[in-house]
GROMACS .gro file of C-alpha atoms in nm:
model
  125
    1MET     CA    1  -6.486  19.602  25.866
    2SER     CA    2  -6.198  19.841  25.949
    3THR     CA    3  -5.835  19.774  26.012
    4PRO     CA    4  -5.734  19.836  26.379
    5PRO     CA    5  -5.502  20.144  26.414
    6LYS     CA    6  -5.117  20.071  26.412
    7LYS     CA    7  -4.963  20.095  26.748
    8PRO     CA    8  -4.699  20.367  26.776
    9ALA     CA    9  -4.341  20.256  26.721
   10TYR     CA   10  -4.111  20.248  27.026
   11PRO     CA   11  -3.869  20.533  27.094
   12GLY     CA   12  -3.597  20.526  26.817
   13ARG     CA   13  -3.752  20.268  26.592
   14PRO     CA   14  -3.726  20.474  26.267
   15ALA     CA   15  -3.352  20.543  26.348
   16LEU     CA   16  -3.294  20.178  26.430
   17ASP     CA   17  -3.462  20.075  26.114
   18GLU     CA   18  -3.258  20.302  25.903
   19ALA     CA   19  -2.930  20.190  26.059
   20ASN     CA   20  -3.028  19.814  26.018
   21MET     CA   21  -3.110  19.899  25.646
   22ARG     CA   22  -2.794  20.074  25.568
   23PHE     CA   23  -2.578  19.801  25.752
   24ARG     CA   24  -2.734  19.522  25.564
   25ARG     CA   25  -2.688  19.712  25.227
   26GLY     CA   26  -2.319  19.774  25.311
   27LEU     CA   27  -2.278  19.420  25.382
   28SER     CA   28  -2.433  19.305  25.059
   29ARG     CA   29  -2.228  19.537  24.862
   30LEU     CA   30  -1.912  19.436  25.037
   31HIS     CA   31  -2.004  19.071  24.985
   32ARG     CA   32  -2.081  19.121  24.625
   33GLU     CA   33  -1.741  19.312  24.585
   34ALA     CA   34  -1.546  19.032  24.761
   35GLY     CA   35  -1.702  18.766  24.563
   36ARG     CA   36  -1.664  18.920  24.224
   37HIS     CA   37  -1.361  19.137  24.240
   38ASP     CA   38  -1.148  19.135  24.547
   39PRO     CA   39  -1.161  18.789  24.759
   40ALA     CA   40  -0.905  18.962  25.008
   41LEU     CA   41  -1.227  19.157  25.135
   42MET     CA   42  -1.392  18.824  25.257
   43PRO     CA   43  -1.196  18.810  25.598
   44LYS     CA   44  -1.297  19.163  25.665
   45LEU     CA   45  -1.663  19.091  25.593
   46THR     CA   46  -1.667  18.790  25.807
   47ALA     CA   47  -1.503  18.994  26.104
   48ILE     CA   48  -1.766  19.266  26.066
   49VAL     CA   49  -2.062  19.016  26.062
   50GLN     CA   50  -1.909  18.840  26.362
   51ARG     CA   51  -1.863  19.149  26.556
   52ALA     CA   52  -2.237  19.262  26.483
   53THR     CA   53  -2.368  18.935  26.559
   54GLU     CA   54  -2.204  18.943  26.914
   55GLN     CA   55  -2.313  19.298  26.972
   56LEU     CA   56  -2.666  19.222  26.866
   57LEU     CA   57  -2.686  18.894  27.085
   58ALA     CA   58  -2.567  19.111  27.382
   59LEU     CA   59  -2.838  19.374  27.326
   60ALA     CA   60  -3.103  19.097  27.271
   61VAL     CA   61  -3.014  18.946  27.606
   62GLU     CA   62  -3.025  19.296  27.771
   63ALA     CA   63  -3.371  19.370  27.620
   64GLU     CA   64  -3.502  19.029  27.725
   65GLN     CA   65  -3.385  19.092  28.085
   66ALA     CA   66  -3.538  19.419  28.090
   67GLU     CA   67  -3.864  19.255  27.979
   68ASP     CA   68  -3.844  18.986  28.234
   69SER     CA   69  -3.796  19.237  28.497
   70SER     CA   70  -4.147  19.399  28.431
   71ALA     CA   71  -4.418  19.421  28.681
   72ARG     CA   72  -4.633  19.172  28.477
   73HIS     CA   73  -4.368  18.918  28.449
   74ARG     CA   74  -4.292  18.928  28.818
   75ALA     CA   75  -4.651  18.891  28.908
   76GLY     CA   76  -4.684  18.604  28.677
   77LEU     CA   77  -4.376  18.439  28.807
   78LYS     CA   78  -4.502  18.481  29.181
   79LYS     CA   79  -4.842  18.336  29.086
   80GLU     CA   80  -4.671  18.032  28.939
   81GLU     CA   81  -4.439  17.991  29.227
   82ASP     CA   82  -4.733  18.014  29.481
   83LYS     CA   83  -4.906  17.748  29.284
   84VAL     CA   84  -4.587  17.525  29.300
   85ARG     CA   85  -4.548  17.597  29.662
   86ALA     CA   86  -4.903  17.504  29.754
   87VAL     CA   87  -4.820  17.168  29.589
   88LEU     CA   88  -4.489  17.104  29.740
   89ARG     CA   89  -4.632  17.196  30.091
   90ARG     CA   90  -4.894  16.912  30.031
   91GLY     CA   91  -4.610  16.679  29.965
   92VAL     CA   92  -4.414  16.797  30.290
   93ARG     CA   93  -4.720  16.730  30.496
   94ARG     CA   94  -4.728  16.365  30.370
   95GLY     CA   95  -4.341  16.332  30.428
   96ASP     CA   96  -4.204  16.337  30.089
   97ALA     CA   97  -3.832  16.422  30.110
   98ARG     CA   98  -3.818  16.545  29.750
   99ALA     CA   99  -4.090  16.776  29.815
  100VAL     CA  100  -3.891  16.922  30.116
  101SER     CA  101  -3.583  16.974  29.919
  102MET     CA  102  -3.775  17.137  29.626
  103LEU     CA  103  -3.959  17.378  29.859
  104GLU     CA  104  -3.635  17.461  30.034
  105ARG     CA  105  -3.471  17.561  29.701
  106LEU     CA  106  -3.779  17.742  29.581
  107ASN     CA  107  -3.772  17.949  29.898
  108GLU     CA  108  -3.411  18.017  29.880
  109ARG     CA  109  -3.445  18.133  29.506
  110ALA     CA  110  -3.731  18.374  29.621
  111ARG     CA  111  -3.525  18.499  29.905
  112LEU     CA  112  -3.215  18.573  29.698
  113ARG     CA  113  -3.444  18.736  29.435
  114THR     CA  114  -3.559  18.976  29.702
  115VAL     CA  115  -3.206  19.021  29.855
  116ASP     CA  116  -3.082  19.126  29.500
  117ASP     CA  117  -3.368  19.376  29.437
  118GLY     CA  118  -3.307  19.711  29.545
  119PRO     CA  119  -3.562  19.938  29.723
  120ASP     CA  120  -3.736  20.050  29.395
  121GLY     CA  121  -3.750  19.690  29.265
  122ASP     CA  122  -3.449  19.728  29.030
  123ASP     CA  123  -3.160  19.476  29.046
  124VAL     CA  124  -2.876  19.651  29.234
  125ALA     CA  125  -2.614  19.384  29.118
   0.00000   0.00000   0.00000
């Protein structure tokens, strides 16, 4: 039995790993220095960590939004919305007021999503 081949890394992965390793090493050395010899460095360390955390969270949100805009995700979302829409239509035919309201909201969200999408499917907002 053989091990499956590794997938190629995404573009820039080695450089990102190197920068991350260098950053974490630098933080460790600064923390050690602040703890052992110079407590006045601790506020600087805290500020660096806070700024890095904010930037990484912002980049994570950006990456997640890009992933959510993939064709596969959009197709899956449409499929699930179609299922919900079919259930709600049955409720509307039975006279369920909540189903009417929910179907209107679902249709409005779908309409807004198509208005926000540019001609190539990218969000123009």
